[in-house]
Amino acid sequence: PLLPEMINHTGSGSEIDISKPFRLVIFHPTTTSYGGEHEQMANLLEALESLPMQTLLLWPNIDAGADHISKAIRVFRERVAPTWLRTITNLNPEIYLKVLARAACAVGNSSSFVRDAGYFGTPVVLVGDRQRGRETDVHVTHVDPETAAIVKAMQVQLSHGHYLASTLYGDGHVAERIAKELARLRPYVQKQLNYVAEDAQSIPPNGNESTGNRNGSGRLQRDPQKKYRAAAR
């Protein structure tokens, strides 16, 4: 189970009461559109402020543009001093998945919102282009990084609540199926060796220019003026 001390022993800001609904927010840079991160994060934070509820926000990764996002978060904390916000650098994977499963809504652009959140049925508001083009299930709502669009999508997802679990990205048993297929396959591993002339002059597919028996008599009659290399296939 998710215990309060798992998320309240680290980070800063208000403590999260896990017995009540809380929001999980993660917003990473989109490196292909470098330069707009500060404005996008500011819009997201404004949307969170417009719909206040206790929120756990994880700091961005170290991709280019992360410093702009971090600055927007710091400016927001100093200006607004939100009593509903807790910021954490990171969580270990086991605790993070428990948080994701328990969250009333996940907002941002983490890849885990596409893959793992679906397995838990956690409602997601996927903001911006970082995950654009990835296949998503019904638990995900795509929005542009604009305040009004984010607020509207959060309202819809919070009203809906958790979805049925999705197996779009797997059901937890892929390893067994891969092992079964590998055990079933019997690949042909016998190597064949041909001699190929480096001057690109054609040599018969069997590598011989004269007939011969299995014991080697009458083997390939090489031209001393040519160079040959062994070609395995």
Short mmCIF file of N, CA and C in Angstrom, two decimals, residues 3-164:
data_model
loop_
_atom_site.label_atom_id
_atom_site.label_comp_id
_atom_site.label_asym_id
_atom_site.label_seq_id
_atom_site.Cartn_x
_atom_site.Cartn_y
_atom_site.Cartn_z
N LEU A 3 1.91 4.55 1.60
CA LEU A 3 1.91 5.12 2.94
C LEU A 3 2.28 6.60 2.87
N PRO A 4 1.73 7.44 3.76
CA PRO A 4 2.01 8.88 3.72
C PRO A 4 3.50 9.21 3.76
N GLU A 5 4.26 8.49 4.59
CA GLU A 5 5.68 8.81 4.73
C GLU A 5 6.48 8.53 3.45
N MET A 6 5.91 7.74 2.55
CA MET A 6 6.62 7.44 1.30
C MET A 6 6.80 8.68 0.44
N ILE A 7 5.88 9.64 0.56
CA ILE A 7 5.98 10.85 -0.26
C ILE A 7 6.18 12.11 0.57
N ASN A 8 5.91 12.05 1.87
CA ASN A 8 6.03 13.24 2.70
C ASN A 8 7.36 13.35 3.44
N HIS A 9 8.20 12.31 3.32
CA HIS A 9 9.49 12.35 4.01
C HIS A 9 10.54 13.09 3.19
N THR A 10 10.20 13.42 1.95
CA THR A 10 11.15 14.09 1.07
C THR A 10 10.45 15.23 0.33
N GLY A 11 11.22 16.11 -0.26
CA GLY A 11 10.63 17.22 -0.99
C GLY A 11 10.30 18.39 -0.10
N SER A 12 9.48 19.29 -0.61
CA SER A 12 9.10 20.48 0.15
C SER A 12 7.67 20.88 -0.19
N GLY A 13 7.09 21.68 0.68
CA GLY A 13 5.72 22.13 0.48
C GLY A 13 4.75 21.42 1.40
N SER A 14 3.48 21.51 1.09
CA SER A 14 2.44 20.93 1.94
C SER A 14 2.46 19.41 1.86
N GLU A 15 2.15 18.77 2.98
CA GLU A 15 2.08 17.31 2.99
C GLU A 15 0.84 16.84 2.24
N ILE A 16 0.97 15.67 1.63
CA ILE A 16 -0.13 15.08 0.87
C ILE A 16 -0.90 14.12 1.77
N ASP A 17 -2.20 14.33 1.89
CA ASP A 17 -3.08 13.42 2.62
C ASP A 17 -3.59 12.39 1.63
N ILE A 18 -2.99 11.20 1.65
CA ILE A 18 -3.33 10.21 0.63
C ILE A 18 -4.71 9.60 0.81
N SER A 19 -5.38 9.92 1.93
CA SER A 19 -6.75 9.45 2.11
C SER A 19 -7.73 10.30 1.31
N LYS A 20 -7.24 11.42 0.77
CA LYS A 20 -8.06 12.31 -0.04
C LYS A 20 -7.51 12.37 -1.47
N PRO A 21 -8.33 12.77 -2.43
CA PRO A 21 -7.86 12.83 -3.82
C PRO A 21 -6.67 13.79 -3.97
N PHE A 22 -5.72 13.38 -4.78
CA PHE A 22 -4.59 14.25 -5.09
C PHE A 22 -4.23 14.11 -6.56
N ARG A 23 -3.53 15.10 -7.05
CA ARG A 23 -3.15 15.17 -8.45
C ARG A 23 -1.65 14.92 -8.57
N LEU A 24 -1.24 14.20 -9.60
CA LEU A 24 0.18 13.97 -9.89
C LEU A 24 0.54 14.76 -11.14
N VAL A 25 1.59 15.58 -11.05
CA VAL A 25 1.97 16.44 -12.17
C VAL A 25 3.45 16.23 -12.50
N ILE A 26 3.73 15.96 -13.78
CA ILE A 26 5.11 15.86 -14.28
C ILE A 26 5.14 16.51 -15.65
N PHE A 27 6.06 17.45 -15.84
CA PHE A 27 6.18 18.11 -17.14
C PHE A 27 7.65 18.22 -17.51
N HIS A 28 8.03 17.46 -18.56
CA HIS A 28 9.41 17.45 -19.05
C HIS A 28 9.54 18.35 -20.29
N PRO A 29 10.76 18.75 -20.64
CA PRO A 29 10.94 19.54 -21.86
C PRO A 29 10.66 18.71 -23.11
N THR A 30 10.23 19.38 -24.16
CA THR A 30 10.13 18.77 -25.48
C THR A 30 11.29 19.32 -26.30
N THR A 31 12.34 18.51 -26.46
CA THR A 31 13.60 19.02 -27.01
C THR A 31 13.49 19.47 -28.46
N THR A 32 12.48 18.96 -29.19
CA THR A 32 12.33 19.36 -30.58
C THR A 32 11.68 20.74 -30.72
N SER A 33 11.20 21.28 -29.63
CA SER A 33 10.61 22.63 -29.67
C SER A 33 11.20 23.46 -28.54
N TYR A 34 12.52 23.44 -28.46
CA TYR A 34 13.23 24.13 -27.39
C TYR A 34 12.92 25.62 -27.39
N GLY A 35 12.69 26.17 -26.21
CA GLY A 35 12.51 27.61 -26.08
C GLY A 35 11.19 28.04 -25.48
N GLY A 36 10.18 27.19 -25.55
CA GLY A 36 8.87 27.59 -25.04
C GLY A 36 8.50 26.96 -23.72
N GLU A 37 9.47 26.33 -23.05
CA GLU A 37 9.17 25.55 -21.85
C GLU A 37 8.64 26.41 -20.70
N HIS A 38 9.23 27.58 -20.50
CA HIS A 38 8.83 28.43 -19.37
C HIS A 38 7.37 28.83 -19.50
N GLU A 39 6.97 29.26 -20.68
CA GLU A 39 5.59 29.69 -20.90
C GLU A 39 4.62 28.51 -20.75
N GLN A 40 5.01 27.35 -21.28
CA GLN A 40 4.14 26.18 -21.19
C GLN A 40 3.94 25.75 -19.74
N MET A 41 5.02 25.75 -18.97
CA MET A 41 4.91 25.37 -17.56
C MET A 41 4.12 26.41 -16.79
N ALA A 42 4.30 27.67 -17.11
CA ALA A 42 3.54 28.73 -16.44
C ALA A 42 2.04 28.56 -16.71
N ASN A 43 1.70 28.20 -17.93
CA ASN A 43 0.29 27.95 -18.26
C ASN A 43 -0.26 26.76 -17.48
N LEU A 44 0.55 25.71 -17.36
CA LEU A 44 0.12 24.53 -16.61
C LEU A 44 -0.09 24.87 -15.14
N LEU A 45 0.83 25.61 -14.56
CA LEU A 45 0.70 25.99 -13.15
C LEU A 45 -0.51 26.89 -12.92
N GLU A 46 -0.78 27.76 -13.87
CA GLU A 46 -1.97 28.62 -13.77
C GLU A 46 -3.24 27.77 -13.81
N ALA A 47 -3.23 26.72 -14.63
CA ALA A 47 -4.38 25.82 -14.68
C ALA A 47 -4.56 25.08 -13.36
N LEU A 48 -3.47 24.65 -12.76
CA LEU A 48 -3.55 23.97 -11.47
C LEU A 48 -4.11 24.91 -10.41
N GLU A 49 -3.68 26.16 -10.45
CA GLU A 49 -4.16 27.14 -9.49
C GLU A 49 -5.65 27.42 -9.67
N SER A 50 -6.12 27.35 -10.91
CA SER A 50 -7.53 27.60 -11.19
C SER A 50 -8.43 26.48 -10.68
N LEU A 51 -7.84 25.31 -10.50
CA LEU A 51 -8.60 24.16 -10.02
C LEU A 51 -7.82 23.55 -8.85
N PRO A 52 -7.76 24.25 -7.72
CA PRO A 52 -6.87 23.82 -6.64
C PRO A 52 -7.31 22.51 -5.98
N MET A 53 -6.36 21.62 -5.82
CA MET A 53 -6.51 20.40 -5.03
C MET A 53 -5.10 19.96 -4.69
N GLN A 54 -4.94 19.17 -3.67
CA GLN A 54 -3.59 18.79 -3.28
C GLN A 54 -2.88 18.12 -4.46
N THR A 55 -1.65 18.57 -4.67
CA THR A 55 -0.92 18.20 -5.88
C THR A 55 0.51 17.81 -5.55
N LEU A 56 0.93 16.68 -6.10
CA LEU A 56 2.32 16.24 -5.99
C LEU A 56 2.98 16.49 -7.34
N LEU A 57 3.98 17.36 -7.34
CA LEU A 57 4.66 17.74 -8.58
C LEU A 57 6.10 17.25 -8.53
N LEU A 58 6.50 16.48 -9.53
CA LEU A 58 7.88 16.02 -9.64
C LEU A 58 8.66 16.95 -10.57
N TRP A 59 9.88 17.27 -10.17
CA TRP A 59 10.71 18.15 -10.98
C TRP A 59 11.04 17.49 -12.32
N PRO A 60 11.32 18.29 -13.36
CA PRO A 60 11.57 17.72 -14.69
C PRO A 60 12.89 16.97 -14.76
N ASN A 61 13.05 16.21 -15.85
CA ASN A 61 14.32 15.52 -16.09
C ASN A 61 15.39 16.52 -16.53
N ILE A 62 16.51 16.03 -17.02
CA ILE A 62 17.64 16.93 -17.33
C ILE A 62 17.76 17.24 -18.82
N ASP A 63 16.71 17.00 -19.59
CA ASP A 63 16.74 17.35 -21.01
C ASP A 63 16.89 18.86 -21.19
N ALA A 64 17.34 19.25 -22.37
CA ALA A 64 17.49 20.67 -22.67
C ALA A 64 16.17 21.39 -22.48
N GLY A 65 16.20 22.46 -21.72
CA GLY A 65 14.99 23.22 -21.42
C GLY A 65 14.46 22.99 -20.02
N ALA A 66 15.03 22.02 -19.31
CA ALA A 66 14.56 21.71 -17.95
C ALA A 66 14.75 22.90 -17.01
N ASP A 67 15.82 23.66 -17.22
CA ASP A 67 16.05 24.81 -16.34
C ASP A 67 14.95 25.86 -16.47
N HIS A 68 14.37 25.98 -17.67
CA HIS A 68 13.27 26.93 -17.87
C HIS A 68 12.02 26.47 -17.10
N ILE A 69 11.77 25.18 -17.12
CA ILE A 69 10.62 24.63 -16.39
C ILE A 69 10.82 24.81 -14.89
N SER A 70 12.02 24.47 -14.42
CA SER A 70 12.31 24.60 -12.99
C SER A 70 12.17 26.04 -12.53
N LYS A 71 12.62 26.97 -13.36
CA LYS A 71 12.50 28.39 -12.99
C LYS A 71 11.04 28.79 -12.88
N ALA A 72 10.21 28.33 -13.80
CA ALA A 72 8.78 28.66 -13.75
C ALA A 72 8.14 28.14 -12.47
N ILE A 73 8.55 26.94 -12.04
CA ILE A 73 8.01 26.37 -10.80
C ILE A 73 8.43 27.21 -9.60
N ARG A 74 9.70 27.57 -9.55
CA ARG A 74 10.20 28.36 -8.41
C ARG A 74 9.53 29.73 -8.34
N VAL A 75 9.39 30.37 -9.48
CA VAL A 75 8.72 31.68 -9.51
C VAL A 75 7.28 31.55 -9.03
N PHE A 76 6.60 30.51 -9.46
CA PHE A 76 5.21 30.28 -9.05
C PHE A 76 5.11 30.06 -7.55
N ARG A 77 6.01 29.25 -7.00
CA ARG A 77 5.97 28.98 -5.55
C ARG A 77 6.18 30.26 -4.75
N GLU A 78 7.11 31.08 -5.19
CA GLU A 78 7.41 32.31 -4.46
C GLU A 78 6.28 33.34 -4.60
N ARG A 79 5.66 33.37 -5.75
CA ARG A 79 4.62 34.37 -6.00
C ARG A 79 3.29 33.98 -5.37
N VAL A 80 2.93 32.70 -5.47
CA VAL A 80 1.60 32.25 -5.03
C VAL A 80 1.63 31.62 -3.65
N ALA A 81 2.75 30.97 -3.30
CA ALA A 81 2.85 30.22 -2.04
C ALA A 81 1.67 29.26 -1.88
N PRO A 82 1.48 28.34 -2.83
CA PRO A 82 0.31 27.47 -2.80
C PRO A 82 0.34 26.50 -1.62
N THR A 83 -0.77 26.42 -0.92
CA THR A 83 -0.86 25.50 0.23
C THR A 83 -1.24 24.10 -0.20
N TRP A 84 -1.49 23.92 -1.47
CA TRP A 84 -1.94 22.62 -1.99
C TRP A 84 -0.83 21.87 -2.75
N LEU A 85 0.36 22.44 -2.79
CA LEU A 85 1.42 21.90 -3.64
C LEU A 85 2.58 21.31 -2.85
N ARG A 86 3.04 20.13 -3.28
CA ARG A 86 4.27 19.53 -2.76
C ARG A 86 5.15 19.18 -3.95
N THR A 87 6.42 19.55 -3.89
CA THR A 87 7.36 19.26 -4.97
C THR A 87 8.40 18.26 -4.49
N ILE A 88 8.71 17.30 -5.35
CA ILE A 88 9.67 16.24 -5.05
C ILE A 88 10.59 16.07 -6.26
N THR A 89 11.86 15.84 -5.99
CA THR A 89 12.81 15.64 -7.09
C THR A 89 12.50 14.37 -7.85
N ASN A 90 12.41 13.26 -7.15
CA ASN A 90 12.06 11.99 -7.78
C ASN A 90 11.62 10.99 -6.72
N LEU A 91 11.09 9.87 -7.17
CA LEU A 91 10.68 8.77 -6.31
C LEU A 91 11.24 7.48 -6.88
N ASN A 92 11.50 6.50 -6.02
CA ASN A 92 11.96 5.23 -6.58
C ASN A 92 10.79 4.59 -7.34
N PRO A 93 11.08 3.75 -8.33
CA PRO A 93 10.04 3.24 -9.23
C PRO A 93 8.87 2.57 -8.51
N GLU A 94 9.15 1.79 -7.47
CA GLU A 94 8.08 1.08 -6.78
C GLU A 94 7.09 2.06 -6.14
N ILE A 95 7.62 3.08 -5.46
CA ILE A 95 6.75 4.07 -4.83
C ILE A 95 6.05 4.91 -5.90
N TYR A 96 6.78 5.26 -6.95
CA TYR A 96 6.18 6.07 -8.00
C TYR A 96 4.95 5.39 -8.61
N LEU A 97 5.05 4.11 -8.88
CA LEU A 97 3.92 3.40 -9.47
C LEU A 97 2.73 3.36 -8.51
N LYS A 98 3.00 3.26 -7.22
CA LYS A 98 1.91 3.31 -6.24
C LYS A 98 1.24 4.68 -6.25
N VAL A 99 2.04 5.73 -6.36
CA VAL A 99 1.49 7.08 -6.44
C VAL A 99 0.65 7.25 -7.70
N LEU A 100 1.18 6.78 -8.83
CA LEU A 100 0.47 6.89 -10.10
C LEU A 100 -0.86 6.14 -10.07
N ALA A 101 -0.85 4.98 -9.45
CA ALA A 101 -2.07 4.18 -9.36
C ALA A 101 -3.12 4.85 -8.47
N ARG A 102 -2.67 5.55 -7.46
CA ARG A 102 -3.57 6.15 -6.47
C ARG A 102 -4.07 7.54 -6.88
N ALA A 103 -3.36 8.21 -7.76
CA ALA A 103 -3.69 9.59 -8.12
C ALA A 103 -5.09 9.69 -8.72
N ALA A 104 -5.79 10.77 -8.36
CA ALA A 104 -7.11 11.01 -8.94
C ALA A 104 -7.00 11.43 -10.40
N CYS A 105 -5.86 12.04 -10.74
CA CYS A 105 -5.62 12.49 -12.11
C CYS A 105 -4.13 12.75 -12.27
N ALA A 106 -3.59 12.44 -13.43
CA ALA A 106 -2.19 12.73 -13.75
C ALA A 106 -2.16 13.76 -14.87
N VAL A 107 -1.34 14.79 -14.69
CA VAL A 107 -1.31 15.90 -15.64
C VAL A 107 0.13 16.17 -16.05
N GLY A 108 0.38 16.31 -17.34
CA GLY A 108 1.72 16.61 -17.82
C GLY A 108 2.06 15.84 -19.08
N ASN A 109 3.32 15.39 -19.19
CA ASN A 109 3.74 14.73 -20.43
C ASN A 109 4.70 13.57 -20.20
N SER A 110 4.65 12.95 -19.05
CA SER A 110 5.51 11.80 -18.78
C SER A 110 5.06 10.59 -19.61
N SER A 111 6.02 9.82 -20.10
CA SER A 111 5.67 8.61 -20.85
C SER A 111 4.93 7.60 -19.98
N SER A 112 5.15 7.66 -18.68
CA SER A 112 4.43 6.74 -17.78
C SER A 112 2.94 7.03 -17.77
N PHE A 113 2.55 8.25 -18.13
CA PHE A 113 1.13 8.58 -18.20
C PHE A 113 0.47 7.87 -19.38
N VAL A 114 1.25 7.56 -20.41
CA VAL A 114 0.74 6.84 -21.57
C VAL A 114 0.70 5.35 -21.30
N ARG A 115 1.80 4.80 -20.77
CA ARG A 115 1.92 3.35 -20.60
C ARG A 115 1.33 2.88 -19.27
N ASP A 116 1.99 3.24 -18.19
CA ASP A 116 1.67 2.67 -16.88
C ASP A 116 0.32 3.13 -16.35
N ALA A 117 -0.03 4.39 -16.57
CA ALA A 117 -1.29 4.90 -16.05
C ALA A 117 -2.48 4.14 -16.62
N GLY A 118 -2.36 3.70 -17.86
CA GLY A 118 -3.45 2.94 -18.47
C GLY A 118 -3.69 1.63 -17.75
N TYR A 119 -2.62 0.98 -17.33
CA TYR A 119 -2.75 -0.30 -16.61
C TYR A 119 -3.50 -0.11 -15.30
N PHE A 120 -3.31 1.07 -14.67
CA PHE A 120 -4.00 1.36 -13.41
C PHE A 120 -5.36 2.04 -13.63
N GLY A 121 -5.62 2.48 -14.86
CA GLY A 121 -6.86 3.19 -15.14
C GLY A 121 -6.86 4.63 -14.67
N THR A 122 -5.70 5.18 -14.37
CA THR A 122 -5.61 6.55 -13.87
C THR A 122 -5.93 7.55 -14.98
N PRO A 123 -6.86 8.49 -14.75
CA PRO A 123 -7.17 9.50 -15.76
C PRO A 123 -5.97 10.40 -16.03
N VAL A 124 -5.73 10.72 -17.28
CA VAL A 124 -4.56 11.50 -17.67
C VAL A 124 -4.95 12.68 -18.55
N VAL A 125 -4.36 13.83 -18.25
CA VAL A 125 -4.40 14.99 -19.15
C VAL A 125 -3.00 15.12 -19.72
N LEU A 126 -2.83 14.76 -20.97
CA LEU A 126 -1.51 14.74 -21.62
C LEU A 126 -1.29 16.08 -22.32
N VAL A 127 -0.32 16.83 -21.81
CA VAL A 127 -0.14 18.22 -22.23
C VAL A 127 1.01 18.36 -23.23
N GLY A 128 0.74 18.99 -24.37
CA GLY A 128 1.80 19.32 -25.31
C GLY A 128 2.17 18.19 -26.25
N ASP A 129 3.37 18.31 -26.84
CA ASP A 129 3.79 17.43 -27.95
C ASP A 129 4.82 16.37 -27.58
N ARG A 130 5.27 16.32 -26.35
CA ARG A 130 6.35 15.38 -26.02
C ARG A 130 5.98 13.94 -26.35
N GLN A 131 4.74 13.55 -26.12
CA GLN A 131 4.29 12.18 -26.40
C GLN A 131 3.43 12.10 -27.65
N ARG A 132 3.44 13.15 -28.45
CA ARG A 132 2.61 13.19 -29.65
C ARG A 132 2.95 12.03 -30.58
N GLY A 133 1.95 11.35 -31.10
CA GLY A 133 2.15 10.25 -32.02
C GLY A 133 2.16 8.88 -31.36
N ARG A 134 2.25 8.84 -30.05
CA ARG A 134 2.24 7.55 -29.35
C ARG A 134 0.80 7.06 -29.20
N GLU A 135 0.63 5.77 -29.32
CA GLU A 135 -0.70 5.19 -29.18
C GLU A 135 -1.15 5.29 -27.73
N THR A 136 -2.37 5.76 -27.53
CA THR A 136 -2.91 5.92 -26.19
C THR A 136 -4.27 5.26 -26.10
N ASP A 137 -4.69 4.97 -24.88
CA ASP A 137 -6.00 4.37 -24.66
C ASP A 137 -6.97 5.45 -24.18
N VAL A 138 -8.18 5.03 -23.81
CA VAL A 138 -9.25 5.99 -23.50
C VAL A 138 -8.97 6.79 -22.24
N HIS A 139 -8.02 6.39 -21.42
CA HIS A 139 -7.75 7.12 -20.18
C HIS A 139 -7.01 8.43 -20.41
N VAL A 140 -6.55 8.65 -21.65
CA VAL A 140 -5.73 9.83 -21.97
C VAL A 140 -6.54 10.86 -22.76
N THR A 141 -6.46 12.12 -22.31
CA THR A 141 -7.01 13.25 -23.06
C THR A 141 -5.86 14.16 -23.47
N HIS A 142 -5.71 14.40 -24.77
CA HIS A 142 -4.63 15.25 -25.28
C HIS A 142 -5.07 16.71 -25.30
N VAL A 143 -4.20 17.60 -24.84
CA VAL A 143 -4.49 19.04 -24.90
C VAL A 143 -3.22 19.81 -25.24
N ASP A 144 -3.40 20.98 -25.81
CA ASP A 144 -2.28 21.89 -26.03
C ASP A 144 -1.90 22.53 -24.69
N PRO A 145 -0.67 23.04 -24.58
CA PRO A 145 -0.23 23.63 -23.31
C PRO A 145 -0.82 25.02 -23.09
N GLU A 146 -2.13 25.08 -23.05
CA GLU A 146 -2.86 26.33 -22.84
C GLU A 146 -3.73 26.19 -21.60
N THR A 147 -3.77 27.22 -20.79
CA THR A 147 -4.42 27.16 -19.48
C THR A 147 -5.86 26.69 -19.56
N ALA A 148 -6.68 27.32 -20.39
CA ALA A 148 -8.10 26.99 -20.46
C ALA A 148 -8.33 25.54 -20.87
N ALA A 149 -7.55 25.07 -21.84
CA ALA A 149 -7.70 23.69 -22.32
C ALA A 149 -7.33 22.69 -21.23
N ILE A 150 -6.29 22.99 -20.47
CA ILE A 150 -5.86 22.09 -19.39
C ILE A 150 -6.92 22.03 -18.29
N VAL A 151 -7.46 23.20 -17.91
CA VAL A 151 -8.49 23.24 -16.86
C VAL A 151 -9.70 22.42 -17.27
N LYS A 152 -10.17 22.61 -18.49
CA LYS A 152 -11.35 21.89 -18.97
C LYS A 152 -11.11 20.38 -18.96
N ALA A 153 -9.94 19.96 -19.44
CA ALA A 153 -9.63 18.53 -19.49
C ALA A 153 -9.53 17.94 -18.08
N MET A 154 -8.94 18.67 -17.15
CA MET A 154 -8.86 18.18 -15.77
C MET A 154 -10.24 18.01 -15.16
N GLN A 155 -11.13 18.95 -15.41
CA GLN A 155 -12.49 18.86 -14.88
C GLN A 155 -13.19 17.60 -15.39
N VAL A 156 -13.03 17.33 -16.67
CA VAL A 156 -13.65 16.15 -17.27
C VAL A 156 -13.07 14.87 -16.68
N GLN A 157 -11.75 14.80 -16.58
CA GLN A 157 -11.10 13.59 -16.08
C GLN A 157 -11.39 13.35 -14.60
N LEU A 158 -11.40 14.40 -13.81
CA LEU A 158 -11.71 14.24 -12.38
C LEU A 158 -13.15 13.82 -12.18
N SER A 159 -14.05 14.32 -13.02
CA SER A 159 -15.45 13.92 -12.92
C SER A 159 -15.64 12.47 -13.33
N HIS A 160 -14.85 12.03 -14.30
CA HIS A 160 -14.98 10.65 -14.77
C HIS A 160 -14.47 9.66 -13.74
N GLY A 161 -13.34 9.95 -13.13
CA GLY A 161 -12.73 9.00 -12.21
C GLY A 161 -11.94 7.94 -12.96
N HIS A 162 -11.49 6.94 -12.24
CA HIS A 162 -10.64 5.91 -12.83
C HIS A 162 -11.36 5.11 -13.92
N TYR A 163 -10.57 4.70 -14.90
CA TYR A 163 -11.06 3.89 -16.01
C TYR A 163 -10.78 2.41 -15.74
N LEU A 164 -11.37 1.57 -16.57
CA LEU A 164 -11.03 0.15 -16.51
C LEU A 164 -9.56 -0.02 -16.92
#
